[in-house]
Short mmCIF file of C-alpha atoms and ligand atoms in Angstrom, two decimals:
data_model
loop_
_atom_site.label_atom_id
_atom_site.label_comp_id
_atom_site.label_asym_id
_atom_site.label_seq_id
_atom_site.Cartn_x
_atom_site.Cartn_y
_atom_site.Cartn_z
CA MET E 868 -24.82 -15.04 -29.75
CA ALA E 869 -21.24 -15.05 -31.01
CA PHE E 870 -18.62 -12.01 -29.41
CA ASP E 871 -15.79 -10.68 -30.56
CA TYR E 872 -14.26 -11.84 -27.36
CA ASP E 873 -14.68 -13.96 -24.32
CA LEU E 874 -13.72 -11.60 -21.60
CA PHE E 875 -12.44 -7.86 -22.29
CA VAL E 876 -10.66 -6.38 -19.27
CA ILE E 877 -10.73 -2.56 -18.43
CA GLY E 878 -7.64 -1.99 -16.45
CA GLY E 879 -4.18 -3.07 -17.02
CA GLY E 880 -2.65 -2.84 -12.94
CA SER E 881 -2.03 -5.97 -11.29
CA GLY E 882 -5.62 -7.30 -10.87
CA GLY E 883 -6.52 -6.83 -14.46
CA VAL E 884 -3.62 -8.36 -16.18
CA ARG E 885 -3.32 -11.43 -13.76
CA ALA E 886 -7.03 -12.18 -14.68
CA ALA E 887 -6.23 -11.50 -18.66
CA ARG E 888 -2.68 -13.92 -18.57
CA ILE E 889 -4.82 -16.85 -16.80
CA ALA E 890 -7.82 -16.51 -18.54
CA ALA E 891 -5.97 -16.27 -22.25
CA GLY E 892 -2.89 -18.18 -21.32
CA GLU E 893 -4.01 -21.04 -18.48
CA HIS E 894 -7.40 -21.47 -19.51
CA GLY E 895 -7.13 -20.91 -23.73
CA ALA E 896 -9.87 -18.16 -23.39
CA LYS E 897 -10.03 -15.53 -26.26
CA VAL E 898 -9.39 -12.10 -24.28
CA ALA E 899 -8.72 -8.20 -24.68
CA LEU E 900 -7.41 -5.97 -22.39
CA ALA E 901 -7.75 -1.95 -22.82
CA GLU E 902 -5.28 0.21 -20.71
CA GLU E 903 -5.68 4.32 -21.13
CA TYR E 904 -2.20 5.10 -19.53
CA ARG E 905 0.74 2.65 -18.98
CA MET E 906 0.46 -1.10 -18.73
CA GLY E 907 1.58 -1.95 -14.89
CA GLY E 908 -1.37 0.11 -13.14
CA THR E 909 -0.88 2.22 -9.76
CA CYS E 910 2.00 -0.67 -8.20
CA VAL E 911 4.22 -0.53 -10.80
CA ILE E 912 4.16 3.29 -12.45
CA ARG E 913 3.51 5.68 -9.21
CA GLY E 914 3.04 3.19 -6.50
CA CYS E 915 4.46 0.11 -4.83
CA VAL E 916 7.37 -0.66 -6.94
CA PRO E 917 9.02 3.62 -7.38
CA LYS E 918 7.93 4.15 -3.36
CA LYS E 919 9.94 1.03 -2.32
CA LEU E 920 12.74 1.86 -4.86
CA MET E 921 12.82 5.56 -2.92
CA VAL E 922 12.75 3.68 0.38
CA PHE E 923 15.96 2.13 -0.18
CA ALA E 924 17.47 5.15 -1.77
CA SER E 925 16.13 7.22 1.36
CA SER E 926 17.71 4.54 3.67
CA TYR E 927 21.76 5.26 2.91
CA LYS E 928 22.34 8.65 4.19
CA THR E 929 21.90 6.84 7.73
CA ALA E 930 23.59 3.60 6.83
CA ILE E 931 26.82 5.71 5.77
CA GLU E 932 26.78 7.53 9.20
CA ASP E 933 26.22 3.82 10.78
CA ALA E 934 28.99 2.99 8.50
CA ARG E 935 30.93 5.47 10.33
CA SER E 936 30.10 3.90 13.72
CA TYR E 937 31.01 0.22 12.45
CA GLY E 938 35.12 1.99 11.65
CA TRP E 939 34.18 2.85 7.64
CA ALA E 940 35.79 6.32 6.79
CA ALA E 941 32.68 6.67 4.59
CA GLU E 942 30.75 10.52 3.91
CA ALA E 943 27.10 10.37 2.82
CA GLY E 944 27.59 13.40 0.03
CA ALA E 945 24.81 14.99 -1.36
CA PHE E 946 21.98 13.17 -2.94
CA ASP E 947 21.81 13.82 -6.81
CA TRP E 948 17.53 13.36 -7.49
CA GLN E 949 18.21 13.17 -11.36
CA ALA E 950 20.15 10.53 -11.28
CA PHE E 951 18.00 8.45 -9.24
CA ARG E 952 14.58 9.56 -10.93
CA GLY E 953 16.99 8.39 -14.54
CA LYS E 954 17.11 5.24 -12.82
CA LEU E 955 13.86 4.83 -11.66
CA ASP E 956 12.19 5.94 -14.92
CA ALA E 957 14.66 3.06 -16.65
CA GLU E 958 13.47 0.73 -14.00
CA LEU E 959 9.61 1.21 -14.43
CA ASP E 960 10.38 1.31 -18.39
CA ARG E 961 11.66 -1.95 -17.93
CA LEU E 962 8.78 -3.77 -15.99
CA GLU E 963 6.07 -1.82 -18.24
CA ALA E 964 8.02 -4.17 -21.21
CA ALA E 965 7.81 -6.97 -18.88
CA TYR E 966 3.68 -6.70 -18.35
CA ARG E 967 3.43 -6.09 -22.19
CA SER E 968 5.19 -8.99 -23.21
CA GLY E 969 3.32 -11.46 -20.27
CA LEU E 970 0.01 -10.13 -22.02
CA LYS E 971 1.57 -10.67 -25.43
CA ASN E 972 2.88 -14.23 -24.59
CA ALA E 973 -0.44 -15.14 -22.91
CA GLY E 974 -2.12 -14.07 -26.30
CA VAL E 975 -4.00 -11.46 -25.11
CA THR E 976 -5.44 -8.50 -27.40
CA THR E 977 -4.22 -4.79 -25.95
CA PHE E 978 -5.60 -1.46 -26.67
CA ASP E 979 -3.67 1.32 -25.83
CA MET E 980 -6.69 3.58 -24.77
CA ARG E 981 -9.67 3.94 -22.89
CA ALA E 982 -12.46 1.82 -22.85
CA THR E 983 -16.13 2.25 -21.67
CA VAL E 984 -18.68 -0.35 -21.13
CA SER E 985 -21.54 0.89 -23.39
CA ASP E 986 -24.41 -2.52 -22.85
CA ALA E 987 -23.66 -5.33 -20.43
CA HIS E 988 -21.35 -7.19 -23.50
CA THR E 989 -20.51 -4.39 -25.29
CA VAL E 990 -16.94 -2.00 -24.54
CA ALA E 991 -16.93 1.37 -26.50
CA LEU E 992 -13.21 2.18 -27.38
CA ALA E 993 -11.72 5.84 -27.05
CA ASP E 994 -11.06 5.37 -30.89
CA GLY E 995 -14.82 5.15 -31.45
CA ARG E 996 -14.86 1.39 -31.92
CA LYS E 997 -16.89 -1.03 -30.32
CA VAL E 998 -16.03 -4.55 -29.28
CA THR E 999 -18.51 -7.44 -27.61
CA ALA E 1000 -17.24 -9.58 -24.82
CA LYS E 1001 -19.04 -12.19 -23.02
CA HIS E 1002 -17.70 -11.36 -20.03
CA ILE E 1003 -16.04 -7.78 -18.73
CA LEU E 1004 -13.43 -7.49 -16.15
CA ILE E 1005 -13.89 -3.95 -14.39
CA ALA E 1006 -10.20 -3.49 -13.00
CA THR E 1007 -9.61 0.22 -13.06
CA GLY E 1008 -8.07 1.02 -9.42
CA GLY E 1009 -8.25 4.17 -7.83
CA ARG E 1010 -7.00 7.50 -7.79
CA PRO E 1011 -5.02 10.13 -4.90
CA ALA E 1012 -8.16 12.41 -3.90
CA MET E 1013 -8.00 15.54 -1.96
CA PRO E 1014 -10.35 17.96 -0.89
CA GLN E 1015 -10.86 21.20 -3.95
CA ALA E 1016 -9.40 23.88 -1.66
CA ALA E 1017 -6.01 21.57 -1.83
CA ALA E 1018 -6.25 20.87 -5.50
CA GLU E 1019 -7.25 24.45 -6.31
CA ALA E 1020 -4.00 25.65 -4.27
CA GLY E 1021 -1.61 23.35 -6.02
CA ALA E 1022 -1.31 20.62 -3.85
CA LEU E 1023 0.74 17.85 -4.89
CA THR E 1024 -0.45 14.10 -4.57
CA SER E 1025 1.57 10.85 -4.68
CA ASN E 1026 1.62 10.86 -7.94
CA ASP E 1027 3.51 13.79 -8.73
CA ILE E 1028 6.03 13.11 -6.32
CA PHE E 1029 7.36 10.47 -8.67
CA LYS E 1030 7.94 13.45 -11.36
CA LEU E 1031 9.41 15.99 -9.00
CA ASP E 1032 12.14 17.71 -11.31
CA ALA E 1033 13.85 18.43 -8.13
CA LEU E 1034 13.35 17.70 -4.33
CA PRO E 1035 11.85 20.68 -2.58
CA LYS E 1036 13.79 21.92 0.56
CA SER E 1037 10.63 21.66 2.65
CA VAL E 1038 7.41 19.82 2.25
CA LEU E 1039 3.85 19.54 4.12
CA ILE E 1040 2.46 16.26 3.86
CA VAL E 1041 -1.23 16.27 5.00
CA GLY E 1042 -2.79 12.92 6.01
CA GLY E 1043 -1.97 10.43 8.52
CA GLY E 1044 -2.39 7.16 6.68
CA PHE E 1045 -0.21 4.62 4.64
CA ILE E 1046 1.12 6.95 1.47
CA ALA E 1047 1.21 10.21 4.48
CA CYS E 1048 3.49 8.23 6.62
CA GLU E 1049 5.59 6.12 3.94
CA PHE E 1050 6.58 9.48 2.12
CA ALA E 1051 6.86 11.48 5.32
CA CYS E 1052 9.77 8.97 6.00
CA ILE E 1053 11.17 8.52 2.45
CA LEU E 1054 11.43 12.69 1.67
CA ASN E 1055 12.97 13.16 5.56
CA GLY E 1056 15.39 10.27 4.53
CA LEU E 1057 16.63 11.79 1.67
CA GLY E 1058 17.22 15.45 3.12
CA VAL E 1059 13.95 17.43 2.71
CA GLU E 1060 12.62 19.11 5.92
CA VAL E 1061 9.10 17.22 6.53
CA THR E 1062 6.16 18.29 8.12
CA GLN E 1063 3.52 15.71 8.44
CA PHE E 1064 -0.30 17.15 10.03
CA TYR E 1065 -2.62 14.41 10.71
CA ARG E 1066 -5.89 15.52 11.47
CA GLY E 1067 -6.77 12.60 14.09
CA GLU E 1068 -5.16 11.78 17.15
CA GLN E 1069 -2.72 8.84 15.80
CA ILE E 1070 -1.56 8.30 12.65
CA LEU E 1071 -2.06 5.09 11.13
CA ARG E 1072 -5.74 4.47 11.81
CA GLY E 1073 -7.00 0.85 12.01
CA PHE E 1074 -3.85 -0.49 12.82
CA ASP E 1075 -2.52 -2.00 16.12
CA GLY E 1076 -2.52 1.17 18.79
CA GLU E 1077 0.87 0.58 20.38
CA ALA E 1078 2.28 -0.23 17.10
CA ARG E 1079 0.87 2.79 15.67
CA GLY E 1080 2.16 4.87 18.58
CA HIS E 1081 5.91 3.49 17.81
CA VAL E 1082 5.73 4.04 14.38
CA ALA E 1083 5.06 8.05 15.34
CA GLU E 1084 7.89 8.14 18.58
CA GLU E 1085 10.34 6.41 16.06
CA MET E 1086 9.24 9.18 12.88
CA ARG E 1087 9.82 12.08 14.96
CA ALA E 1088 12.97 11.01 16.42
CA GLN E 1089 14.40 10.50 12.85
CA GLY E 1090 13.16 14.10 12.06
CA VAL E 1091 9.95 14.01 11.06
CA ASN E 1092 7.69 17.02 12.80
CA LEU E 1093 4.78 14.86 12.85
CA HIS E 1094 1.94 16.75 14.45
CA VAL E 1095 -1.23 14.79 15.41
CA GLY E 1096 -4.59 16.69 15.80
CA THR E 1097 -3.48 19.02 13.09
CA ASP E 1098 -5.29 20.20 9.65
CA VAL E 1099 -5.16 22.48 7.03
CA ILE E 1100 -7.54 26.23 7.43
CA GLU E 1101 -6.49 27.81 4.51
CA MET E 1102 -3.46 27.63 1.89
CA LYS E 1103 -2.35 30.07 -1.01
CA PRO E 1104 -0.19 29.74 -3.34
CA VAL E 1105 2.98 32.44 -2.62
CA GLU E 1106 6.74 32.98 -3.75
CA GLY E 1107 8.25 30.47 -2.95
CA GLY E 1108 5.79 27.74 -2.23
CA THR E 1109 2.68 27.38 -0.28
CA TRP E 1110 1.48 29.32 2.64
CA VAL E 1111 0.06 27.70 5.47
CA ALA E 1112 -2.15 28.51 8.02
CA SER E 1113 -3.51 25.14 10.62
CA THR E 1114 -5.63 24.22 13.31
CA ASP E 1115 -2.96 24.38 15.94
CA GLY E 1116 -2.15 28.37 14.87
CA ARG E 1117 0.78 27.74 13.18
CA GLU E 1118 1.39 29.85 9.86
CA ALA E 1119 4.36 28.33 7.64
CA VAL E 1120 5.30 28.38 4.02
CA TYR E 1121 6.71 25.06 2.22
CA GLU E 1122 7.83 24.57 -0.72
CA LYS E 1123 5.45 21.89 -1.66
CA VAL E 1124 2.48 20.71 0.12
CA VAL E 1125 1.74 16.78 -0.48
CA TYR E 1126 -1.95 15.34 -0.31
CA ALA E 1127 -2.27 11.73 1.26
CA THR E 1128 -6.05 11.57 1.70
CA GLY E 1129 -7.36 8.51 0.71
CA ARG E 1130 -7.80 7.18 -2.59
CA SER E 1131 -11.14 6.96 -5.04
CA PRO E 1132 -11.94 3.88 -7.51
CA ASN E 1133 -11.96 4.61 -10.71
CA THR E 1134 -15.58 4.70 -11.93
CA GLU E 1135 -16.44 7.57 -13.47
CA GLY E 1136 -17.72 7.95 -16.48
CA LEU E 1137 -17.17 4.43 -17.23
CA GLY E 1138 -20.93 3.94 -18.06
CA LEU E 1139 -21.34 1.31 -15.39
CA GLU E 1140 -24.48 2.98 -13.31
CA ALA E 1141 -26.77 3.06 -16.71
CA LEU E 1142 -26.13 -0.39 -16.98
CA GLY E 1143 -27.28 -1.36 -13.50
CA VAL E 1144 -23.91 -2.25 -11.82
CA LYS E 1145 -23.93 -0.87 -8.27
CA LEU E 1146 -21.30 1.66 -6.47
CA GLY E 1147 -21.15 2.40 -3.12
CA ARG E 1148 -20.39 5.49 -1.22
CA LYS E 1149 -17.02 6.22 -2.29
CA GLY E 1150 -18.01 5.23 -6.08
CA GLU E 1151 -16.33 1.90 -5.68
CA VAL E 1152 -17.85 -1.52 -7.58
CA VAL E 1153 -19.90 -3.58 -5.41
CA VAL E 1154 -19.40 -7.25 -5.83
CA ASP E 1155 -20.04 -10.32 -4.45
CA ASP E 1156 -17.80 -13.03 -3.19
CA TRP E 1157 -16.90 -13.98 -6.72
CA SER E 1158 -16.24 -10.00 -7.95
CA GLN E 1159 -19.22 -10.35 -9.70
CA THR E 1160 -21.48 -7.08 -9.60
CA ALA E 1161 -25.26 -7.03 -10.32
CA VAL E 1162 -24.95 -7.31 -14.02
CA PRO E 1163 -24.24 -11.03 -14.32
CA SER E 1164 -21.77 -10.48 -17.27
CA ILE E 1165 -19.55 -7.62 -15.43
CA PHE E 1166 -16.74 -8.32 -12.91
CA ALA E 1167 -14.30 -6.49 -10.85
CA VAL E 1168 -11.34 -6.97 -9.07
CA GLY E 1169 -9.09 -4.91 -7.32
CA ASP E 1170 -8.82 -1.48 -5.47
CA VAL E 1171 -12.03 0.04 -8.05
CA THR E 1172 -13.89 -2.74 -5.80
CA ASP E 1173 -12.52 -1.04 -2.45
CA ARG E 1174 -12.34 -4.45 -0.40
CA ILE E 1175 -8.54 -5.05 0.78
CA ASN E 1176 -6.42 -2.08 -1.83
CA LEU E 1177 -3.48 -4.07 -2.42
CA THR E 1178 -1.42 -5.07 -4.93
CA PRO E 1179 -1.37 -9.09 -3.84
CA VAL E 1180 -5.20 -8.93 -3.34
CA ALA E 1181 -5.94 -7.41 -6.47
CA ILE E 1182 -3.99 -10.71 -7.84
CA ARG E 1183 -5.51 -13.02 -6.03
CA GLU E 1184 -9.37 -11.44 -6.96
CA GLY E 1185 -8.28 -11.25 -10.80
CA HIS E 1186 -7.12 -14.88 -10.63
CA ALA E 1187 -9.85 -16.37 -8.45
CA PHE E 1188 -12.14 -14.64 -11.26
CA ALA E 1189 -10.47 -15.71 -14.08
CA ASP E 1190 -10.35 -19.65 -12.97
CA THR E 1191 -13.68 -19.92 -11.70
CA ILE E 1192 -15.20 -18.17 -15.15
CA PHE E 1193 -12.75 -19.81 -17.61
CA GLY E 1194 -11.12 -22.89 -15.47
CA ALA E 1195 -13.83 -24.34 -14.51
CA LYS E 1196 -12.46 -23.88 -11.03
CA PRO E 1197 -14.83 -22.21 -8.90
CA THR E 1198 -12.21 -20.09 -6.26
CA LYS E 1199 -13.04 -17.08 -4.41
CA ALA E 1200 -10.35 -14.81 -3.02
CA ASP E 1201 -9.35 -15.34 0.67
CA HIS E 1202 -9.65 -12.03 2.12
CA GLU E 1203 -9.03 -13.50 5.95
CA LEU E 1204 -5.50 -12.92 7.36
CA VAL E 1205 -3.75 -10.83 4.71
CA ALA E 1206 -0.84 -9.85 6.03
CA SER E 1207 0.70 -6.36 4.90
CA ALA E 1208 3.85 -3.64 5.63
CA VAL E 1209 3.62 0.11 5.85
CA PHE E 1210 7.26 1.44 4.82
CA THR E 1211 7.90 3.98 6.96
CA GLN E 1212 11.30 3.57 8.59
CA PRO E 1213 10.96 1.36 10.81
CA GLU E 1214 8.43 -0.60 8.65
CA LEU E 1215 5.47 -2.09 10.14
CA GLY E 1216 4.59 -4.99 9.18
CA THR E 1217 1.04 -6.61 10.90
CA ILE E 1218 -1.34 -9.62 10.31
CA GLY E 1219 -4.64 -10.69 11.72
CA MET E 1220 -6.39 -8.81 14.51
CA THR E 1221 -5.28 -5.84 16.51
CA GLU E 1222 -5.08 -5.81 20.15
CA GLU E 1223 -8.62 -2.89 19.80
CA GLU E 1224 -10.35 -5.43 17.58
CA ALA E 1225 -9.47 -8.94 19.98
CA ARG E 1226 -10.25 -7.06 23.07
CA ASP E 1227 -13.75 -6.52 21.80
CA ARG E 1228 -13.56 -10.45 21.40
CA GLY E 1229 -11.55 -11.33 24.41
CA PRO E 1230 -10.48 -13.21 26.08
CA ILE E 1231 -6.95 -12.60 25.08
CA GLU E 1232 -3.47 -12.05 26.02
CA VAL E 1233 -1.20 -9.86 24.85
CA TYR E 1234 2.65 -10.26 24.70
CA THR E 1235 4.70 -7.36 23.31
CA THR E 1236 8.35 -6.75 23.59
CA ALA E 1237 10.36 -3.11 22.42
CA PHE E 1238 14.11 -3.16 22.60
CA ARG E 1239 17.15 -1.07 21.05
CA PRO E 1240 18.08 -3.63 18.36
CA MET E 1241 21.98 -4.75 18.06
CA GLN E 1242 23.15 -3.15 14.90
CA THR E 1243 21.67 0.35 15.26
CA ALA E 1244 22.33 0.42 19.20
CA PHE E 1245 26.13 -0.34 18.43
CA ALA E 1246 26.22 2.40 16.16
CA GLY E 1247 24.71 4.63 18.97
CA ARG E 1248 21.05 5.31 17.97
CA PRO E 1249 18.61 5.20 19.79
CA ASP E 1250 16.13 3.29 17.45
CA ARG E 1251 13.74 0.71 18.94
CA VAL E 1252 11.82 -1.78 17.22
CA MET E 1253 8.30 -3.48 19.04
CA MET E 1254 6.73 -6.97 18.57
CA LYS E 1255 3.87 -8.06 19.66
CA LEU E 1256 1.38 -11.08 19.53
CA ILE E 1257 -2.24 -11.24 20.23
CA VAL E 1258 -3.26 -14.42 21.60
CA CYS E 1259 -6.61 -15.89 22.08
CA ALA E 1260 -6.77 -17.14 25.87
CA THR E 1261 -9.04 -20.21 24.83
CA THR E 1262 -8.26 -21.61 21.68
CA ARG E 1263 -4.29 -20.15 22.45
CA ARG E 1264 -4.15 -19.33 18.54
CA VAL E 1265 -2.01 -16.49 17.55
CA LEU E 1266 -4.87 -13.72 16.89
CA GLY E 1267 -2.40 -10.64 15.86
CA CYS E 1268 1.07 -10.46 15.06
CA HIS E 1269 2.43 -6.49 14.76
CA ILE E 1270 6.32 -5.69 14.49
CA VAL E 1271 7.74 -2.36 14.03
CA ALA E 1272 11.35 -3.03 13.11
CA PRO E 1273 13.76 -2.58 9.68
CA GLY E 1274 12.67 -5.40 7.57
CA ALA E 1275 9.59 -5.75 9.41
CA GLY E 1276 8.03 -6.55 5.90
CA GLU E 1277 10.04 -9.16 5.24
CA MET E 1278 9.67 -10.75 8.76
CA ILE E 1279 5.79 -10.68 8.40
CA GLN E 1280 5.56 -12.69 5.66
CA LEU E 1281 7.37 -15.47 7.22
CA ALA E 1282 5.04 -15.37 10.52
CA ALA E 1283 1.87 -14.89 8.31
CA ILE E 1284 1.89 -18.40 7.06
CA ALA E 1285 2.38 -19.80 10.45
CA ILE E 1286 -0.67 -17.61 11.89
CA LYS E 1287 -2.58 -18.35 8.60
CA MET E 1288 -2.12 -22.03 9.41
CA GLY E 1289 -3.81 -21.45 12.90
CA ALA E 1290 -0.33 -21.27 15.11
CA THR E 1291 -0.64 -21.55 18.69
CA LYS E 1292 1.33 -19.08 21.60
CA GLU E 1293 2.92 -22.75 22.30
CA ASP E 1294 3.70 -23.52 18.51
CA PHE E 1295 5.63 -20.05 18.40
CA ASP E 1296 7.20 -21.67 21.58
CA ARG E 1297 8.80 -24.66 20.71
CA THR E 1298 9.92 -23.10 17.57
CA VAL E 1299 13.92 -22.77 18.46
CA ALA E 1300 15.43 -19.00 18.40
CA VAL E 1301 17.56 -18.32 15.20
CA HIS E 1302 20.06 -16.11 17.25
CA PRO E 1303 21.04 -13.36 16.90
CA VAL E 1304 18.26 -11.69 15.09
CA MET E 1305 15.42 -9.41 15.90
CA ALA E 1306 12.58 -11.74 15.16
CA GLU E 1307 13.89 -14.38 17.75
CA GLU E 1308 11.85 -12.19 19.97
CA LEU E 1309 8.62 -13.44 18.77
CA VAL E 1310 9.62 -16.71 19.86
CA THR E 1311 10.88 -15.92 23.39
CA LEU E 1312 7.57 -13.95 24.34
CA ARG E 1313 7.47 -15.62 27.76
CA LYS E 1314 4.43 -13.67 29.90
CA PRO E 1315 1.55 -11.72 28.92
CA VAL E 1316 1.96 -8.00 29.23
CA ARG E 1317 -1.72 -7.84 29.90
CA THR E 1318 -5.06 -9.76 29.32
CA ALA E 1319 -8.41 -8.95 28.65
P1 NDP P 1438 -6.20 5.76 3.83
O1 NDP P 1438 -6.96 6.20 3.36
O2 NDP P 1438 -5.07 5.11 4.01
O3 NDP P 1438 -5.25 7.30 4.64
C1 NDP P 1438 -6.17 8.67 4.29
C2 NDP P 1438 -5.42 9.16 5.32
O4 NDP P 1438 -5.49 10.63 5.09
C3 NDP P 1438 -6.33 9.31 6.63
O5 NDP P 1438 -4.77 9.53 7.62
C4 NDP P 1438 -7.27 10.21 6.88
O6 NDP P 1438 -7.82 10.55 7.93
C5 NDP P 1438 -6.78 11.65 6.09
N1 NDP P 1438 -8.08 12.29 5.09
C6 NDP P 1438 -9.13 12.08 4.62
N2 NDP P 1438 -9.40 13.22 3.96
C7 NDP P 1438 -9.08 13.90 4.85
C8 NDP P 1438 -8.89 15.56 4.46
N3 NDP P 1438 -10.11 16.06 3.84
N4 NDP P 1438 -8.10 16.38 5.18
C9 NDP P 1438 -7.20 15.75 6.27
N5 NDP P 1438 -7.28 14.74 6.06
C10 NDP P 1438 -7.64 13.79 5.58
O7 NDP P 1438 -5.00 6.04 1.96
P2 NDP P 1438 -3.95 6.49 1.58
O8 NDP P 1438 -4.27 7.88 0.21
O9 NDP P 1438 -3.07 6.71 2.73
O10 NDP P 1438 -3.67 4.80 1.19
C11 NDP P 1438 -5.01 4.44 0.34
C12 NDP P 1438 -4.68 3.05 0.37
O11 NDP P 1438 -3.66 2.32 -0.46
C13 NDP P 1438 -4.61 2.29 1.94
O12 NDP P 1438 -5.51 2.19 2.38
C14 NDP P 1438 -3.70 1.17 1.35
O13 NDP P 1438 -4.58 0.08 1.24
C15 NDP P 1438 -2.83 1.11 -0.08
N6 NDP P 1438 -1.52 1.20 0.48
C16 NDP P 1438 -0.60 0.47 0.35
C17 NDP P 1438 0.76 0.54 0.89
C18 NDP P 1438 1.42 -0.72 1.45
O14 NDP P 1438 0.81 -1.91 1.47
N7 NDP P 1438 2.94 -0.66 2.14
C19 NDP P 1438 0.91 1.55 0.27
C20 NDP P 1438 0.51 2.45 -0.06
C21 NDP P 1438 -0.88 2.66 -0.50
P3 NDP P 1438 -8.83 9.90 9.08
O15 NDP P 1438 -8.06 8.75 9.46
O16 NDP P 1438 -9.30 10.75 9.98
O17 NDP P 1438 -9.79 9.31 8.12
#
């Protein structure tokens, strides 16, 4: 049977765009891609990229204060959100255009509309057209999720923050994951009074316990009113914002309330279940190691599969899929030892096992240090950074590395290469330090602080 396309990709985010470009541009497949919103997806349009630019924007106030300690006659002045947002919007337009031209140059046909799947080889476009494809790739990503009551009371999600007309004076952030913590720090740095509620014992569940504690302490020291073991009981819109009653007995009005309580895969209404594609409990597309669904012609990559929800992972999954199906290079995306960073202030960079995970597999040695880094200590700040290595006591391999420090994202990327290669503690030790930098502590950790 002749199909209109070799591949039809639904979703123009990191995973879908990479798959389309590699399939068409490198392997010569006839490819089409549909995107209902803006090309670039969550990462470019309402995630990693605008978030990181906001992280930069929020860091200047302290940088200018520190400059004074270094002898500069510097004054921070006021932050002009409108001016920043204008530049941010222009940058996102530029990036979206780059995504579009990348697809065009690779020979991918694009449809700026919603697409759903009507059978194993047919896609229905929102304008009524139907197109056929030998393979269909679902790369529709995810969206913020929040409890119904919060939505009804007008709570915002991370998507809305980028579009605010003005910064609020006060904000309540609900949640303790990546997004909640990052926005708490960003908004605090931009001068907003930030309160954060997390229902559990400690923020950033799933990360190394000591690193979580360190981030929480530093966030509090920088002015975030972080309350753990606290959740919203009731909230309603009132004059000047939202009135919130919480489990710790507090009642307060916040100008804005932001829920960062997780993300849901975008599978609703795509027509997948009716075809026999299996969906998981959260609505994620269930795939095998080759990103193939229960329907052999349909594949899925990225956040919609809810494996490791990170841009570079989606990109690898999309690339591996294209190489496997169109490049005669069977490739599985590698989900082992994926490094990542949480852009709190300070950042948390992490790879491999947490101490808690490693302890269960024991025996391990734990090396850790916390200290005041030179740059901020000189400026009279109490900020402390933390570096930690988890080492297998038998193989000597470094099983995990956790860094809480300014620039930890950059540091962990480099440590990740060594750890992915199987570096041992002794490999770290025989690496001569670069002096004076914070990361030199990683190669000068002499004695384990504990064993387990
Ligand atoms: P997470 O799943 O990481 O965190 C959700 C948070 O909300 C948790 O603290 C959770 O608590 C809490 N929560 C969930 N439901 C409720 C509720 N009903 N009431 C109160 N609290 C609730 O999701 P995020 O939205 O922060 O991030 C989504 C994903 O995006 C991340 O997992 C990550 O993969 C990716 N991401 C990566 C970034 C990076 O690499 N820097 C940045 C941003 C996002 P509990 O722990 O108790 O379940």
